[in-house]
Amino acid sequence: CDFLDDVASEYALFYCVSAYPTTAADFDFKTIETLEEIADVPVGFSDHSTGVEAAKVAIGNGAALIEKHFTIDRRLPGPDQEVSIEPSELADLCEFATLFDETSTKKDGLADEEADIKQWAQHSIVTTEAIDQGEELTKDNTTTKRPGTGLSAEQYFEFIGQCVATTIPRDTVVSSTDIED
């Protein structure tokens, strides 16, 4: 592996089963992980199966590169035609690889549009009937509803039994200022 360390930026390792065509039972995609542990180089998958499904599974198992035989028409003569993919299959594989890449990166925090939706989609504690000043919040006079602009529904049971500082009308989002200290 010392040799690989010296030239790692110039090479990649490929997991391959040399059977034509390779069947699903022949694959062990955990080998990709093993190859990644052996050397710090990109690991790919050399695919000799029919279709693009195995290549998609390999991508899902960490393959950074895919090698696949390609033909413009499988009816043409040639030794690899059976395991070759045609233009529409290549397009499908590329679309999958792009989608996988775009959806497999860790994102920090919420996107701006998600923050707006979060506030709308989360629930707050809401009154189901008018509650007079000094009365307790109960399961009978409260529920949870959207939007999430008041006391969080996650805290519902923490506020049950607490007295309100002001009169709160029916169907009103309860806020922290409505609760007695």
mmCIF file of C-alpha atoms in Angstrom:
data_model
loop_
_atom_site.group_PDB
_atom_site.id
_atom_site.type_symbol
_atom_site.label_atom_id
_atom_site.label_comp_id
_atom_site.label_asym_id
_atom_site.label_seq_id
_atom_site.Cartn_x
_atom_site.Cartn_y
_atom_site.Cartn_z
ATOM 1 C CA CYS A 1 0.000 0.000 0.000
ATOM 2 C CA ASP A 2 2.993 2.357 0.272
ATOM 3 C CA PHE A 3 3.110 2.460 -3.512
ATOM 4 C CA LEU A 4 -0.561 3.447 -3.640
ATOM 5 C CA ASP A 5 0.006 6.177 -1.069
ATOM 6 C CA ASP A 6 2.677 7.700 -3.320
ATOM 7 C CA VAL A 7 0.511 7.737 -6.449
ATOM 8 C CA ALA A 8 -3.013 7.867 -4.988
ATOM 9 C CA SER A 9 -4.045 11.025 -6.816
ATOM 10 C CA GLU A 10 -3.408 9.254 -10.132
ATOM 11 C CA TYR A 11 -5.424 6.092 -9.519
ATOM 12 C CA ALA A 12 -8.736 4.617 -8.480
ATOM 13 C CA LEU A 13 -9.623 1.074 -7.481
ATOM 14 C CA PHE A 14 -12.571 -0.699 -9.067
ATOM 15 C CA TYR A 15 -14.646 -3.505 -7.640
ATOM 16 C CA CYS A 16 -15.431 -5.963 -10.415
ATOM 17 C CA VAL A 17 -16.895 -9.428 -10.839
ATOM 18 C CA SER A 18 -15.587 -10.909 -14.077
ATOM 19 C CA ALA A 19 -18.627 -12.843 -15.211
ATOM 20 C CA TYR A 20 -20.586 -12.018 -18.364
ATOM 21 C CA PRO A 21 -23.299 -11.225 -17.552
ATOM 22 C CA THR A 22 -22.944 -10.831 -13.795
ATOM 23 C CA THR A 23 -26.065 -11.617 -11.766
ATOM 24 C CA ALA A 24 -27.241 -9.934 -8.568
ATOM 25 C CA ALA A 25 -26.194 -12.977 -6.525
ATOM 26 C CA ASP A 26 -22.605 -12.520 -7.732
ATOM 27 C CA PHE A 27 -22.161 -9.071 -6.158
ATOM 28 C CA ASP A 28 -20.852 -8.171 -2.720
ATOM 29 C CA PHE A 29 -20.996 -4.391 -2.633
ATOM 30 C CA LYS A 30 -19.489 -4.279 0.870
ATOM 31 C CA THR A 31 -16.236 -4.874 -1.033
ATOM 32 C CA ILE A 32 -16.369 -1.189 -2.008
ATOM 33 C CA GLU A 33 -16.038 -0.257 1.664
ATOM 34 C CA THR A 34 -13.177 -2.734 2.087
ATOM 35 C CA LEU A 35 -11.320 -1.228 -0.869
ATOM 36 C CA GLU A 36 -11.802 2.257 0.608
ATOM 37 C CA GLU A 37 -10.167 1.029 3.821
ATOM 38 C CA ILE A 38 -7.218 -0.513 1.952
ATOM 39 C CA ALA A 39 -6.179 2.624 0.090
ATOM 40 C CA ASP A 40 -7.116 6.262 0.217
ATOM 41 C CA VAL A 41 -8.203 6.486 -3.420
ATOM 42 C CA PRO A 42 -11.600 6.730 -5.093
ATOM 43 C CA VAL A 43 -13.331 3.359 -5.408
ATOM 44 C CA GLY A 44 -15.450 2.563 -8.412
ATOM 45 C CA PHE A 45 -17.515 -0.276 -9.781
ATOM 46 C CA SER A 46 -16.806 -2.051 -13.051
ATOM 47 C CA ASP A 47 -20.222 -3.382 -14.029
ATOM 48 C CA HIS A 48 -20.733 -6.398 -16.286
ATOM 49 C CA SER A 49 -24.405 -6.924 -15.479
ATOM 50 C CA THR A 50 -27.319 -6.129 -17.759
ATOM 51 C CA GLY A 51 -29.154 -2.851 -17.207
ATOM 52 C CA VAL A 52 -28.184 -0.112 -14.776
ATOM 53 C CA GLU A 53 -29.678 -1.375 -11.513
ATOM 54 C CA ALA A 54 -26.418 -2.864 -10.157
ATOM 55 C CA ALA A 55 -24.585 0.372 -10.914
ATOM 56 C CA LYS A 56 -27.232 2.301 -8.982
ATOM 57 C CA VAL A 57 -26.853 -0.033 -5.997
ATOM 58 C CA ALA A 58 -23.069 0.373 -6.200
ATOM 59 C CA ILE A 59 -23.457 4.159 -6.101
ATOM 60 C CA GLY A 60 -25.629 3.759 -3.018
ATOM 61 C CA ASN A 61 -22.840 1.675 -1.476
ATOM 62 C CA GLY A 62 -20.188 4.322 -2.043
ATOM 63 C CA ALA A 63 -18.900 3.784 -5.585
ATOM 64 C CA ALA A 64 -17.412 7.091 -6.717
ATOM 65 C CA LEU A 65 -17.006 5.965 -10.338
ATOM 66 C CA ILE A 66 -18.912 3.621 -12.626
ATOM 67 C CA GLU A 67 -17.412 1.764 -15.577
ATOM 68 C CA LYS A 68 -20.088 0.352 -17.858
ATOM 69 C CA HIS A 69 -19.913 -0.923 -21.431
ATOM 70 C CA PHE A 70 -21.800 1.353 -23.828
ATOM 71 C CA THR A 71 -23.289 0.798 -27.263
ATOM 72 C CA ILE A 72 -25.544 2.811 -29.491
ATOM 73 C CA ASP A 73 -27.520 -0.378 -30.254
ATOM 74 C CA ARG A 74 -27.285 -3.791 -28.534
ATOM 75 C CA ARG A 75 -28.314 -5.462 -31.814
ATOM 76 C CA LEU A 76 -24.944 -4.555 -33.334
ATOM 77 C CA PRO A 77 -22.319 -7.313 -33.422
ATOM 78 C CA GLY A 78 -19.718 -7.446 -30.663
ATOM 79 C CA PRO A 79 -18.662 -9.480 -27.657
ATOM 80 C CA ASP A 80 -19.913 -7.078 -24.957
ATOM 81 C CA GLN A 81 -23.281 -6.123 -26.414
ATOM 82 C CA GLU A 82 -25.259 -8.167 -23.849
ATOM 83 C CA VAL A 83 -23.791 -6.225 -20.910
ATOM 84 C CA SER A 84 -23.679 -2.858 -22.667
ATOM 85 C CA ILE A 85 -26.140 -0.064 -22.042
ATOM 86 C CA GLU A 86 -27.752 2.094 -24.672
ATOM 87 C CA PRO A 87 -28.114 5.902 -24.640
ATOM 88 C CA SER A 88 -31.422 5.962 -22.735
ATOM 89 C CA GLU A 89 -29.977 3.716 -20.013
ATOM 90 C CA LEU A 90 -26.882 5.888 -19.759
ATOM 91 C CA ALA A 91 -29.119 8.930 -19.338
ATOM 92 C CA ASP A 92 -31.075 7.093 -16.611
ATOM 93 C CA LEU A 93 -27.868 6.156 -14.779
ATOM 94 C CA CYS A 94 -26.533 9.709 -15.007
ATOM 95 C CA GLU A 95 -29.811 11.151 -13.699
ATOM 96 C CA PHE A 96 -29.729 8.718 -10.779
ATOM 97 C CA ALA A 97 -26.085 9.522 -9.971
ATOM 98 C CA THR A 98 -26.858 13.246 -9.985
ATOM 99 C CA LEU A 99 -29.939 12.778 -7.806
ATOM 100 C CA PHE A 100 -28.009 10.565 -5.387
ATOM 101 C CA ASP A 101 -25.204 13.104 -5.126
ATOM 102 C CA GLU A 102 -27.583 16.032 -4.621
ATOM 103 C CA THR A 103 -29.578 14.241 -1.923
ATOM 104 C CA SER A 104 -26.734 12.549 -0.065
ATOM 105 C CA THR A 105 -24.822 15.548 1.198
ATOM 106 C CA LYS A 106 -25.296 16.684 4.788
ATOM 107 C CA LYS A 107 -26.864 20.094 4.966
ATOM 108 C CA ASP A 108 -26.421 22.360 7.965
ATOM 109 C CA GLY A 109 -29.620 23.894 9.277
ATOM 110 C CA LEU A 110 -32.743 24.661 7.318
ATOM 111 C CA ALA A 111 -32.938 26.266 3.914
ATOM 112 C CA ASP A 112 -34.695 29.656 3.967
ATOM 113 C CA GLU A 113 -37.869 28.218 2.441
ATOM 114 C CA GLU A 114 -37.851 25.381 5.006
ATOM 115 C CA ALA A 115 -37.674 27.840 7.919
ATOM 116 C CA ASP A 116 -40.835 29.569 6.677
ATOM 117 C CA ILE A 117 -42.627 26.235 6.230
ATOM 118 C CA LYS A 118 -41.429 24.985 9.636
ATOM 119 C CA GLN A 119 -43.129 27.891 11.386
ATOM 120 C CA TRP A 120 -46.336 27.268 9.459
ATOM 121 C CA ALA A 121 -46.271 23.466 9.737
ATOM 122 C CA GLN A 122 -45.437 23.049 13.415
ATOM 123 C CA HIS A 123 -48.160 23.159 16.015
ATOM 124 C CA SER A 124 -48.706 25.517 18.945
ATOM 125 C CA ILE A 125 -50.899 25.221 22.003
ATOM 126 C CA VAL A 126 -54.295 26.729 21.092
ATOM 127 C CA THR A 127 -57.403 27.358 23.166
ATOM 128 C CA THR A 128 -60.569 25.417 22.325
ATOM 129 C CA GLU A 129 -62.685 27.749 24.463
ATOM 130 C CA ALA A 130 -62.229 31.124 26.152
ATOM 131 C CA ILE A 131 -60.062 30.870 29.279
ATOM 132 C CA ASP A 132 -60.427 33.532 31.960
ATOM 133 C CA GLN A 133 -57.481 35.101 33.757
ATOM 134 C CA GLY A 134 -56.349 32.841 36.608
ATOM 135 C CA GLU A 135 -57.866 29.648 35.144
ATOM 136 C CA GLU A 136 -55.721 26.627 34.382
ATOM 137 C CA LEU A 137 -54.860 25.306 30.977
ATOM 138 C CA THR A 138 -56.459 21.856 30.710
ATOM 139 C CA LYS A 139 -56.822 19.109 28.145
ATOM 140 C CA ASP A 140 -60.452 20.200 27.788
ATOM 141 C CA ASN A 141 -59.766 23.878 27.015
ATOM 142 C CA THR A 142 -56.675 23.444 24.812
ATOM 143 C CA THR A 143 -55.441 21.527 21.803
ATOM 144 C CA THR A 144 -52.587 21.904 19.311
ATOM 145 C CA LYS A 145 -52.864 23.455 15.867
ATOM 146 C CA ARG A 146 -50.862 25.249 13.257
ATOM 147 C CA PRO A 147 -49.066 27.656 13.034
ATOM 148 C CA GLY A 148 -46.072 27.113 15.287
ATOM 149 C CA THR A 149 -45.872 30.728 16.398
ATOM 150 C CA GLY A 150 -46.852 30.246 20.053
ATOM 151 C CA LEU A 151 -45.990 27.794 22.798
ATOM 152 C CA SER A 152 -44.701 24.662 21.077
ATOM 153 C CA ALA A 153 -46.943 21.620 20.981
ATOM 154 C CA GLU A 154 -43.888 19.680 22.152
ATOM 155 C CA GLN A 155 -44.301 21.424 25.521
ATOM 156 C CA TYR A 156 -48.047 20.747 25.772
ATOM 157 C CA PHE A 157 -47.958 18.613 28.918
ATOM 158 C CA GLU A 158 -45.560 21.027 30.632
ATOM 159 C CA PHE A 159 -48.176 23.793 30.396
ATOM 160 C CA ILE A 160 -51.246 21.754 31.314
ATOM 161 C CA GLY A 161 -52.224 22.835 34.840
ATOM 162 C CA GLN A 162 -50.587 26.250 34.624
ATOM 163 C CA CYS A 163 -52.725 29.356 35.163
ATOM 164 C CA VAL A 164 -53.134 32.049 32.548
ATOM 165 C CA ALA A 165 -52.158 35.657 33.256
ATOM 166 C CA THR A 166 -54.755 37.161 30.920
ATOM 167 C CA THR A 167 -58.104 36.203 29.470
ATOM 168 C CA ILE A 168 -57.499 34.272 26.255
ATOM 169 C CA PRO A 169 -60.253 34.083 23.616
ATOM 170 C CA ARG A 170 -61.348 30.796 22.023
ATOM 171 C CA ASP A 171 -59.201 29.481 19.136
ATOM 172 C CA THR A 172 -56.168 31.598 20.077
ATOM 173 C CA VAL A 173 -52.504 30.587 19.934
ATOM 174 C CA VAL A 174 -51.158 30.647 23.509
ATOM 175 C CA SER A 175 -47.906 32.550 24.024
ATOM 176 C CA SER A 176 -45.471 32.644 26.929
ATOM 177 C CA THR A 177 -46.854 36.031 28.004
ATOM 178 C CA ASP A 178 -50.283 34.412 28.542
ATOM 179 C CA ILE A 179 -48.902 32.177 31.328
ATOM 180 C CA GLU A 180 -48.591 33.329 34.962
ATOM 181 C CA ASP A 181 -45.076 33.353 36.408
#
